[in-house]
Short mmCIF file of C-alpha atoms and ligand atoms in Angstrom, two decimals:
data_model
loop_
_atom_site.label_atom_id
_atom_site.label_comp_id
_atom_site.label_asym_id
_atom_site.label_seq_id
_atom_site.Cartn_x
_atom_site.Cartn_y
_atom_site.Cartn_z
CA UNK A 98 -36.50 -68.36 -41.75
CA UNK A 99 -40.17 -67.61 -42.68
CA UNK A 100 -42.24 -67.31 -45.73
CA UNK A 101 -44.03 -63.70 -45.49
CA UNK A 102 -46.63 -62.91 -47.05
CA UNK A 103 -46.44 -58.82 -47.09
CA UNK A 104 -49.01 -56.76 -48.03
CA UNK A 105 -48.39 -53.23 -49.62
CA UNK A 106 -44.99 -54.00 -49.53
CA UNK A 107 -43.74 -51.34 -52.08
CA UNK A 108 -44.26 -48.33 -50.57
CA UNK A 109 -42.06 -46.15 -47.88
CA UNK A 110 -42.39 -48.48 -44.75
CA UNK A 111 -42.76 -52.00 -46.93
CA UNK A 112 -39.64 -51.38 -49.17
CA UNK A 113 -37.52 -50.52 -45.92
CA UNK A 114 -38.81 -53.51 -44.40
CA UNK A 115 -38.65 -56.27 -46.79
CA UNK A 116 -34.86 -55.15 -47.19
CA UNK A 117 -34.15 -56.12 -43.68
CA UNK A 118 -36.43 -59.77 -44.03
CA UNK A 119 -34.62 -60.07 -47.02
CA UNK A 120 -31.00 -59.72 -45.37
CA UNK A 121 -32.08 -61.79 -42.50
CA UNK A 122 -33.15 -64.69 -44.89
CA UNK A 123 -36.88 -64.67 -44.69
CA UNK A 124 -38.62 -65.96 -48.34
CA UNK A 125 -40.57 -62.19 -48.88
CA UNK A 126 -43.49 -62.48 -51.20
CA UNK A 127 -44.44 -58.80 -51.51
CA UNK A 128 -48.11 -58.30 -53.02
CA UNK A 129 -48.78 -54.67 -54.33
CA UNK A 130 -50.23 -53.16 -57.63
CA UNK A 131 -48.85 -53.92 -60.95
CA UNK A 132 -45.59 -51.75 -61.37
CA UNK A 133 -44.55 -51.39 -58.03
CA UNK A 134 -41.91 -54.01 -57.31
CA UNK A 135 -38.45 -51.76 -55.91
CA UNK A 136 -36.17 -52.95 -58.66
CA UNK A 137 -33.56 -53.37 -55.86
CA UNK A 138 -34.99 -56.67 -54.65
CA UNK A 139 -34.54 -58.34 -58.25
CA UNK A 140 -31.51 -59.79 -57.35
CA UNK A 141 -32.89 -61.74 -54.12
CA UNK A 142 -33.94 -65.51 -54.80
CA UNK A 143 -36.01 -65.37 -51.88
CA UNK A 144 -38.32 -62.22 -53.12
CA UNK A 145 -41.04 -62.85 -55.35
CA UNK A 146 -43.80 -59.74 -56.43
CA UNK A 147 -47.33 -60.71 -56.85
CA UNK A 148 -49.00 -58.47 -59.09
CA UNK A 149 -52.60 -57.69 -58.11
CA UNK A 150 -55.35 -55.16 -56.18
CA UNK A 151 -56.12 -55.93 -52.59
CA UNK A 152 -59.67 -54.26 -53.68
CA UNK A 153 -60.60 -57.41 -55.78
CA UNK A 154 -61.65 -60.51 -53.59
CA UNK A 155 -60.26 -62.99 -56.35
CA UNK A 156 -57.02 -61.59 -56.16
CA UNK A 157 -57.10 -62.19 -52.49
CA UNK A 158 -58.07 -65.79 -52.77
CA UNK A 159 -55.24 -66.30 -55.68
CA UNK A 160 -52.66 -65.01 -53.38
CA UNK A 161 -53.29 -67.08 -50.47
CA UNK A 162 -54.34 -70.63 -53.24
CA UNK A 163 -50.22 -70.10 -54.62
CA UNK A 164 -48.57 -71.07 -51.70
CA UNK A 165 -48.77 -71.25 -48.16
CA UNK A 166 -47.23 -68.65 -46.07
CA UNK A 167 -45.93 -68.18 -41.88
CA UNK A 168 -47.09 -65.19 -41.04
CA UNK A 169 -48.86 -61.86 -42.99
CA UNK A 170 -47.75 -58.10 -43.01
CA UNK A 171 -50.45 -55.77 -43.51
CA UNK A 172 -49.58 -52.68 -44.69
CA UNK A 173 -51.86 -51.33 -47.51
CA UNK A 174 -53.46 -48.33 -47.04
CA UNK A 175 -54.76 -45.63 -49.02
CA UNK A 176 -56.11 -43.03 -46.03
CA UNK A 177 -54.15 -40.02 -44.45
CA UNK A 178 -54.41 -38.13 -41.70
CA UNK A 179 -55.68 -35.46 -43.23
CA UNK A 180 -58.47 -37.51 -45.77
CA UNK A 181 -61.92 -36.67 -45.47
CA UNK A 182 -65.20 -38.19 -45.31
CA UNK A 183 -65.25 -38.21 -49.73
CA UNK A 184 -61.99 -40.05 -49.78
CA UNK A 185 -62.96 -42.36 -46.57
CA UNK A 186 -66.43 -43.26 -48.80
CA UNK A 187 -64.65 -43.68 -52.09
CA UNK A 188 -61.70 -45.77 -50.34
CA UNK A 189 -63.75 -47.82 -47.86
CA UNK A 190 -63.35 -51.15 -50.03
CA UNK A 191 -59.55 -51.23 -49.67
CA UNK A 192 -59.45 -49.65 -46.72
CA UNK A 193 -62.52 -51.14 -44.33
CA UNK A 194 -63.30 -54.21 -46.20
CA UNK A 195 -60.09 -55.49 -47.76
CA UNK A 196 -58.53 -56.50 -44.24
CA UNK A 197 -61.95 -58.66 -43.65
CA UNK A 198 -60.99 -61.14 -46.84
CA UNK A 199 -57.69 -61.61 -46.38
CA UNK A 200 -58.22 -62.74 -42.56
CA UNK A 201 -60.96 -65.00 -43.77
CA UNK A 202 -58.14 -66.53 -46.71
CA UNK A 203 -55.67 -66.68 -43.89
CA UNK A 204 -57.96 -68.63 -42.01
CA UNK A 205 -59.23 -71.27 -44.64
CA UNK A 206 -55.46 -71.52 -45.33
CA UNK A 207 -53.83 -72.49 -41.79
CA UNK A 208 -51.81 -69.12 -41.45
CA UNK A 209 -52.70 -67.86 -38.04
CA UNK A 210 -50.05 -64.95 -37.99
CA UNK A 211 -50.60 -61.64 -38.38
CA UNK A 212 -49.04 -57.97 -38.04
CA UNK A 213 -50.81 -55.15 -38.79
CA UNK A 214 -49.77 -51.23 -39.33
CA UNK A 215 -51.88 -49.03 -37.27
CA UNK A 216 -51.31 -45.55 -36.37
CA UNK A 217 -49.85 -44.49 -33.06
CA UNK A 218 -50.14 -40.54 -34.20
CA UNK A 219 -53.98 -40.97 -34.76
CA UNK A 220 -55.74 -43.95 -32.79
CA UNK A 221 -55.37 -42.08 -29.53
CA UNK A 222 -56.97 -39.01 -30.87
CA UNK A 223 -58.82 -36.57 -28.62
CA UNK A 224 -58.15 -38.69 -24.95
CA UNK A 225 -56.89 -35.06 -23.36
CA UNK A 226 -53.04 -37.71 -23.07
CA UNK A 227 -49.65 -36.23 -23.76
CA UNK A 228 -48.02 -39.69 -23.79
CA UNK A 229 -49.70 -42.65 -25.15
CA UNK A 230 -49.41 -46.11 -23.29
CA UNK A 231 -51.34 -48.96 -25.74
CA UNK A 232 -53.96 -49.62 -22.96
CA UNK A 233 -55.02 -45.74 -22.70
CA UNK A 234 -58.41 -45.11 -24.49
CA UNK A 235 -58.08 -44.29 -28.47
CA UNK A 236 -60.60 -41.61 -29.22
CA UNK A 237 -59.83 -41.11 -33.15
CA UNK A 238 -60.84 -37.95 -34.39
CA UNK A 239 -60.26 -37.89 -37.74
CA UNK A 240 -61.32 -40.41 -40.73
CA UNK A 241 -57.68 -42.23 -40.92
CA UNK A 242 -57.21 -42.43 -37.51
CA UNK A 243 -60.91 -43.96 -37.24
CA UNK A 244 -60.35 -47.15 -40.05
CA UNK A 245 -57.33 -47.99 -38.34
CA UNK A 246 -59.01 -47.86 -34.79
CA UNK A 247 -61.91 -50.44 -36.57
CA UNK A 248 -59.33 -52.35 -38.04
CA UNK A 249 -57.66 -53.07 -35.15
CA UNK A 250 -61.01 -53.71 -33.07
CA UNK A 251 -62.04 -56.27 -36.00
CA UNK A 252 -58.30 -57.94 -35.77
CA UNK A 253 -59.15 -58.40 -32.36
CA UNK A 254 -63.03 -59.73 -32.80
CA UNK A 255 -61.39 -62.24 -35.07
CA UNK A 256 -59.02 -63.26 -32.71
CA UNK A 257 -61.67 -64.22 -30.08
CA UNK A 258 -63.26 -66.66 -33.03
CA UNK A 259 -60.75 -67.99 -34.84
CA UNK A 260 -57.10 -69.14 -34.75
CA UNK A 261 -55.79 -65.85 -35.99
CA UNK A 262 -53.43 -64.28 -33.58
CA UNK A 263 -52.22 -60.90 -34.37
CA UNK A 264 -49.83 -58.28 -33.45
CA UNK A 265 -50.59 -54.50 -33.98
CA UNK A 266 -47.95 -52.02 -34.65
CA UNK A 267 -49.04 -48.48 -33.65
CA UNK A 268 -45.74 -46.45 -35.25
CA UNK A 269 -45.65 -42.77 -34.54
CA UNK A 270 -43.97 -40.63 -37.75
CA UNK A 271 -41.58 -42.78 -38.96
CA UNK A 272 -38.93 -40.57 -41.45
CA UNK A 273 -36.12 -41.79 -43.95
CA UNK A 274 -35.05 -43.22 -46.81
CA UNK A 275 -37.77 -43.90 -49.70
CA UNK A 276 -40.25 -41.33 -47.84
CA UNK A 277 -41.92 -39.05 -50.63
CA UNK A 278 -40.10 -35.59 -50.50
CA UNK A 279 -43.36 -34.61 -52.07
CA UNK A 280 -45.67 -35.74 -50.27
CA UNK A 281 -49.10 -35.13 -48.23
CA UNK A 282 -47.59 -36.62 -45.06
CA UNK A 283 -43.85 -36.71 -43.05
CA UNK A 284 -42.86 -33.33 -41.86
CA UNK A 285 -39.51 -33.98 -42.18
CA UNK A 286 -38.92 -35.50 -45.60
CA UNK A 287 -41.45 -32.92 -46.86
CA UNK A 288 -39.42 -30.05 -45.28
CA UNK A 289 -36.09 -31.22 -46.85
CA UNK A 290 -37.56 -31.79 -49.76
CA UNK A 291 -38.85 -27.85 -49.73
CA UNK A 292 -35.22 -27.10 -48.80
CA UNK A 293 -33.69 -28.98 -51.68
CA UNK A 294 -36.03 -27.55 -54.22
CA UNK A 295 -35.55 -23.83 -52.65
CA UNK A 296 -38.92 -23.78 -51.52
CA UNK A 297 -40.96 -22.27 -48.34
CA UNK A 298 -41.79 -24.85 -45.84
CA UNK A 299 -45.77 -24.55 -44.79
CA UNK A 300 -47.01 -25.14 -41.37
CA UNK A 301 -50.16 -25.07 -40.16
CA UNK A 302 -50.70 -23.74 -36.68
CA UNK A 303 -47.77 -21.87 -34.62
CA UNK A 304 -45.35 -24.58 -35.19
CA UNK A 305 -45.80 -26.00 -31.42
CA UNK A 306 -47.61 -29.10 -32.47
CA UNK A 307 -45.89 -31.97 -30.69
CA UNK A 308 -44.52 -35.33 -32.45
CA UNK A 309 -42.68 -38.28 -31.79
CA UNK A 310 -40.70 -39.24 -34.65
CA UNK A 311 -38.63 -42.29 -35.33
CA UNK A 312 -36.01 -42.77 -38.17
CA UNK A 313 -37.11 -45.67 -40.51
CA UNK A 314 -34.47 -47.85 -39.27
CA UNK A 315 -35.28 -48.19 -35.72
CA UNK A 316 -38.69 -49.05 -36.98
CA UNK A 317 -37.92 -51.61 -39.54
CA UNK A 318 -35.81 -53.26 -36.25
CA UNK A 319 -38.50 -52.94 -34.03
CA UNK A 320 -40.86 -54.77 -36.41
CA UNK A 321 -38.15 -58.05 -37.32
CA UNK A 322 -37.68 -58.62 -33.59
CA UNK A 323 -41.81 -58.32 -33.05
CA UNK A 324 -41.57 -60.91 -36.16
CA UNK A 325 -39.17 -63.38 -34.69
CA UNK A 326 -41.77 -63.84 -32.05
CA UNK A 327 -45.19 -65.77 -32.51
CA UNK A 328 -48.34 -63.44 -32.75
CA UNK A 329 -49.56 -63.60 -28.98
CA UNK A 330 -52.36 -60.88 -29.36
CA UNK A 331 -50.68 -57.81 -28.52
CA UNK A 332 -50.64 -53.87 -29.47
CA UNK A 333 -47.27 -52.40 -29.26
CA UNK A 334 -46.42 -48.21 -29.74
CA UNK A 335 -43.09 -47.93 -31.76
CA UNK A 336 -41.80 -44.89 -31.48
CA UNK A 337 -38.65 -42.64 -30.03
CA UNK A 338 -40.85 -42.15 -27.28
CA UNK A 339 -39.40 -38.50 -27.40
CA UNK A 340 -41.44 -35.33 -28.40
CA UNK A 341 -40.44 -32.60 -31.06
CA UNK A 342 -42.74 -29.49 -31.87
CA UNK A 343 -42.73 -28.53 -35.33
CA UNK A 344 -39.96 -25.16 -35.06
CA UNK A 345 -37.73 -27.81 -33.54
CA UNK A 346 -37.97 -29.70 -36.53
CA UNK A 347 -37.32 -26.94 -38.56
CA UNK A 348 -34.03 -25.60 -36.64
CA UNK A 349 -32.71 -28.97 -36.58
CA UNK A 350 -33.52 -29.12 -40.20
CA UNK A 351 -31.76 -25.68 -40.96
CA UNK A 352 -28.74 -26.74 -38.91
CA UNK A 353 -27.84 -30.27 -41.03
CA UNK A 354 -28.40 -28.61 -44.30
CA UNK A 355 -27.08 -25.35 -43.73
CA UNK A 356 -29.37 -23.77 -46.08
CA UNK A 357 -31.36 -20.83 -45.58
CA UNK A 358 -35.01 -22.04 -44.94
CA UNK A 359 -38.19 -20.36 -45.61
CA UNK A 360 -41.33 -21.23 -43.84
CA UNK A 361 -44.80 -20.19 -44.43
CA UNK A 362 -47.40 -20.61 -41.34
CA UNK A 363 -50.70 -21.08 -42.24
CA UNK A 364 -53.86 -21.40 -40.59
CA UNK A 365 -53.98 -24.82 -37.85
CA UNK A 366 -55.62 -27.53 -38.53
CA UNK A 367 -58.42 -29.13 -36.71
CA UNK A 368 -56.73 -32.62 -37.13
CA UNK A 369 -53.24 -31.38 -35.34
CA UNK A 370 -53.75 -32.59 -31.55
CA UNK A 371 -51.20 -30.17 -29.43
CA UNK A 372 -49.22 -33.40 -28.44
CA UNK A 373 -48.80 -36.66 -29.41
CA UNK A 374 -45.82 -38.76 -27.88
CA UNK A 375 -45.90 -42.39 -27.51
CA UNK A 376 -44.49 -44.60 -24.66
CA UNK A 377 -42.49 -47.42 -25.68
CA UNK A 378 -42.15 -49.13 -22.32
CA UNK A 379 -44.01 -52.25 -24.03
CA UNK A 380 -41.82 -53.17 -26.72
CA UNK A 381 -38.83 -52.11 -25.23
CA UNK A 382 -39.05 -54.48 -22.34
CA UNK A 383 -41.04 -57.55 -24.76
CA UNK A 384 -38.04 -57.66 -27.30
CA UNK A 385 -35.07 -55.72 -25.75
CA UNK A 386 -35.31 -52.73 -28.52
CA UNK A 387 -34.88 -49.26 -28.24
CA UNK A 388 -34.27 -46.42 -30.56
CA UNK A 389 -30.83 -45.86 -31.74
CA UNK A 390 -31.07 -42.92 -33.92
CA UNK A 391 -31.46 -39.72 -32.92
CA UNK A 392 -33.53 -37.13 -34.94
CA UNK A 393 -30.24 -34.72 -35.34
CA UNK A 394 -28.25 -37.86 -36.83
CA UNK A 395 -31.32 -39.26 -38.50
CA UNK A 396 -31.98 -35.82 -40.49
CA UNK A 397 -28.37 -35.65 -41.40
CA UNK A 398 -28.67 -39.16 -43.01
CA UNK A 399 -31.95 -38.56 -44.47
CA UNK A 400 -30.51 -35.06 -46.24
CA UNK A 401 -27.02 -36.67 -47.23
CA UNK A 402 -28.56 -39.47 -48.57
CA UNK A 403 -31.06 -37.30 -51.12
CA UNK A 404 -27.97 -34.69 -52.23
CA UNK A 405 -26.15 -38.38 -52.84
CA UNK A 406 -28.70 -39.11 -55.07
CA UNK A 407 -29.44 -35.31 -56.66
CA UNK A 408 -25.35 -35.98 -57.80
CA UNK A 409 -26.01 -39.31 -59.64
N1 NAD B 255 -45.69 -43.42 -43.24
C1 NAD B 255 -46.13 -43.05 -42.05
O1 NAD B 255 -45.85 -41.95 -41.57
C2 NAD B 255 -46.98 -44.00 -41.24
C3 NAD B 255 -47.15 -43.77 -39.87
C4 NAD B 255 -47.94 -44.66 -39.13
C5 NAD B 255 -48.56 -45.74 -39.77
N2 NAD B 255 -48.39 -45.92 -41.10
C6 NAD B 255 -49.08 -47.04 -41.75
O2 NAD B 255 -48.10 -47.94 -42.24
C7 NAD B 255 -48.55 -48.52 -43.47
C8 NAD B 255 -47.52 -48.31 -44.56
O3 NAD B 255 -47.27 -46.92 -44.70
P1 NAD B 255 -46.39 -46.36 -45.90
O4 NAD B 255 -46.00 -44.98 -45.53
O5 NAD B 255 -45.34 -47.34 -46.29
O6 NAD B 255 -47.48 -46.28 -47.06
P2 NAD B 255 -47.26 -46.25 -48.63
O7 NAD B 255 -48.42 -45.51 -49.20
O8 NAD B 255 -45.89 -45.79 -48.97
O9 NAD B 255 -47.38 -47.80 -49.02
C9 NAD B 255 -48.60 -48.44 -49.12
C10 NAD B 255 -48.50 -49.49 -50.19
O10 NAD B 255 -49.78 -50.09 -50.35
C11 NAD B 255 -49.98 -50.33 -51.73
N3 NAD B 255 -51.40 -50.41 -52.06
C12 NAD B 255 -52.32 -49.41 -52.00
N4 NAD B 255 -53.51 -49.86 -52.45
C13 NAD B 255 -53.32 -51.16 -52.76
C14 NAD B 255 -54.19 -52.16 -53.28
N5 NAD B 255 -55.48 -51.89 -53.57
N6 NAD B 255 -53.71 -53.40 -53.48
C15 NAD B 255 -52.40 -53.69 -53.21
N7 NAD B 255 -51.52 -52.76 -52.71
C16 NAD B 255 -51.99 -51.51 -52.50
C17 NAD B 255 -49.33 -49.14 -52.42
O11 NAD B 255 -49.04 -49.41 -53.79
C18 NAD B 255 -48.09 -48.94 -51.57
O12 NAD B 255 -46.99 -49.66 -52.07
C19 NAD B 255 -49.90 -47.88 -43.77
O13 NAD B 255 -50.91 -48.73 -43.32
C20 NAD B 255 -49.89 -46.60 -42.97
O14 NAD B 255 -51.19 -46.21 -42.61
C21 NAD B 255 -47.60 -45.10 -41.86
#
């Protein structure tokens, strides 16, 4: 059992997470704006929401004065892939500069532990590689994919100073339950959420963009075995390791809903590298885990689980 301190821990990847720490018996203090608690962890004795902006430095220190805490999640971000150089500007303070107080708080409180949410679709960027392996050279090309490369670089800076030992997470497109059907980002929760609402699906480019997707589950395991280890200074890919082009998605999407889809192609991107696939080698031989869900049964949940709740 551990006291986590997790940061941003309402949204899509934090609420599926803290579920699972929850269930395993971990004390979850989730920090996240004012509002945001998933009403599902009320019942848990060992959750607690702390109200507050990771923008504002005081809120920082308050957090880490309450109590003292194992290890730290970071998850907050406010970037997407496809932000630009206005929302990079007006988001730098909780994107660059937010990360840089909390690891000086962890430090001045004793908590040495930390895991941090990078971006396995984005960091590698333009290095001409099908399939990523962590030590291959990130070349970020876009303004998301750039913060979390100088995140992680500044984790690791830190690391060579202080006591702070950290783990990065690089996930690849993680899908599932809690993803925003109407979203900016998540092909495949976006698409059945077009579906569901009798919409066109639009795709930029051909459709032959490459991804590796992984169903939310397989991540939220992958992360609470990284957890049950110390923090020894390592990067680790999660991902299916697996690579689907966009019209796959869409086929396999058409096939569990049995709907009629529309889609709309629209101009490509310049963000969209042709392939992006990560190898999990790493963390599959550091904490014996592997993917268990496949995209076709991981689609099926995904849609059965939103018509469950269209019926309610
Ligand atoms: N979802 C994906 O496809 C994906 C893929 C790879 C990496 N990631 C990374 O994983 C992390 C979590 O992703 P997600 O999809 O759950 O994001 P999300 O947007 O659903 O959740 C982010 C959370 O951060 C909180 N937050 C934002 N600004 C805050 C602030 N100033 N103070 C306190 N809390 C704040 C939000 O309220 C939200 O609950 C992010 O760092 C993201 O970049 C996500």
């Amino acid at each position: 059992m551990a006291r986590i301190l997790v940061l941003g821990g309402s949204g899509f990847i934090g609420s599926n997470l803290i579920a699972a720490l929850l269930d395993r018996s971990h004390v979850i203090f989730n920090f996240d704006r004012p509002g945001t608690s998933p009403k599902q962890f009320e019942k848990y004795s060992n959750y607690k929401f702390i109200p507050g902006s990771l923008s504002d430095s005081s809120h920082v220190r308050m957090v880490f004065d309450q109590q003292p805490y194992d290890k730290v999640i970071y998850l907050v971000s406010t970037l997407l892939p496809s932000s630009g150089y206005l929302e990079f500007i007006q988001e730098r303070d909780i994107n660059l500069v937010a990360l840089f107080e909390v690891l000086r708080n962890m430090e001045s409180n004793g908590c040495s532990d930390i895991l941090f949410f990078s971006s396995g679709g984005t960091v590698y960027g333009l290095n001409g590689k099908s399939e990523n392996k962590e030590e291959d050279p990130c070349l970020p090309f876009t303004y998301y994919g750039y913060t979390k490369w100088a995140l992680e670089e500044y984790i690791r800076f830190l690391s060579r100073t202080t006591s702070v030992k950290y783990t990065i997470v690089r996930p690849s497109n993680p899908y599932g339950s809690g993803q925003n059907l109407f979203g900016k980002q998540g092909l495949i929760a976006v698409a059945l959420g077009r579906v569901m609402a009798n919409k066109p699906i639009e795709i930029w480019g051909d459709g032959q963009v490459i991804r590796d997707y992984l169903y939310i589950d397989d991540l939220v395991n992958a992360i609470c075995l990284l957890l049950d280890i110390p923090a020894c200074n390592q990067t680790f890919n999660v991902g299916s390791g697996l690579g689907a082009s966009v019209n796959q998605i869409i086929e396999v999407v058409k096939e569990a809903t049995g709907f009629p889809v529309q889609v709309q192609y629209s101009p490509a991107r310049k963000i969209d590298v042709p392939v992006n696939i990560l190898n999990i080698d790493k963390i599959k031989s550091t904490v014996s885990w592997e993917p268990k869900i496949n995209l076709d049964e991981g689609i099926v949940k995904l849609w059965r689980e939103m018509q469950s709740k269209s019926n309610l």
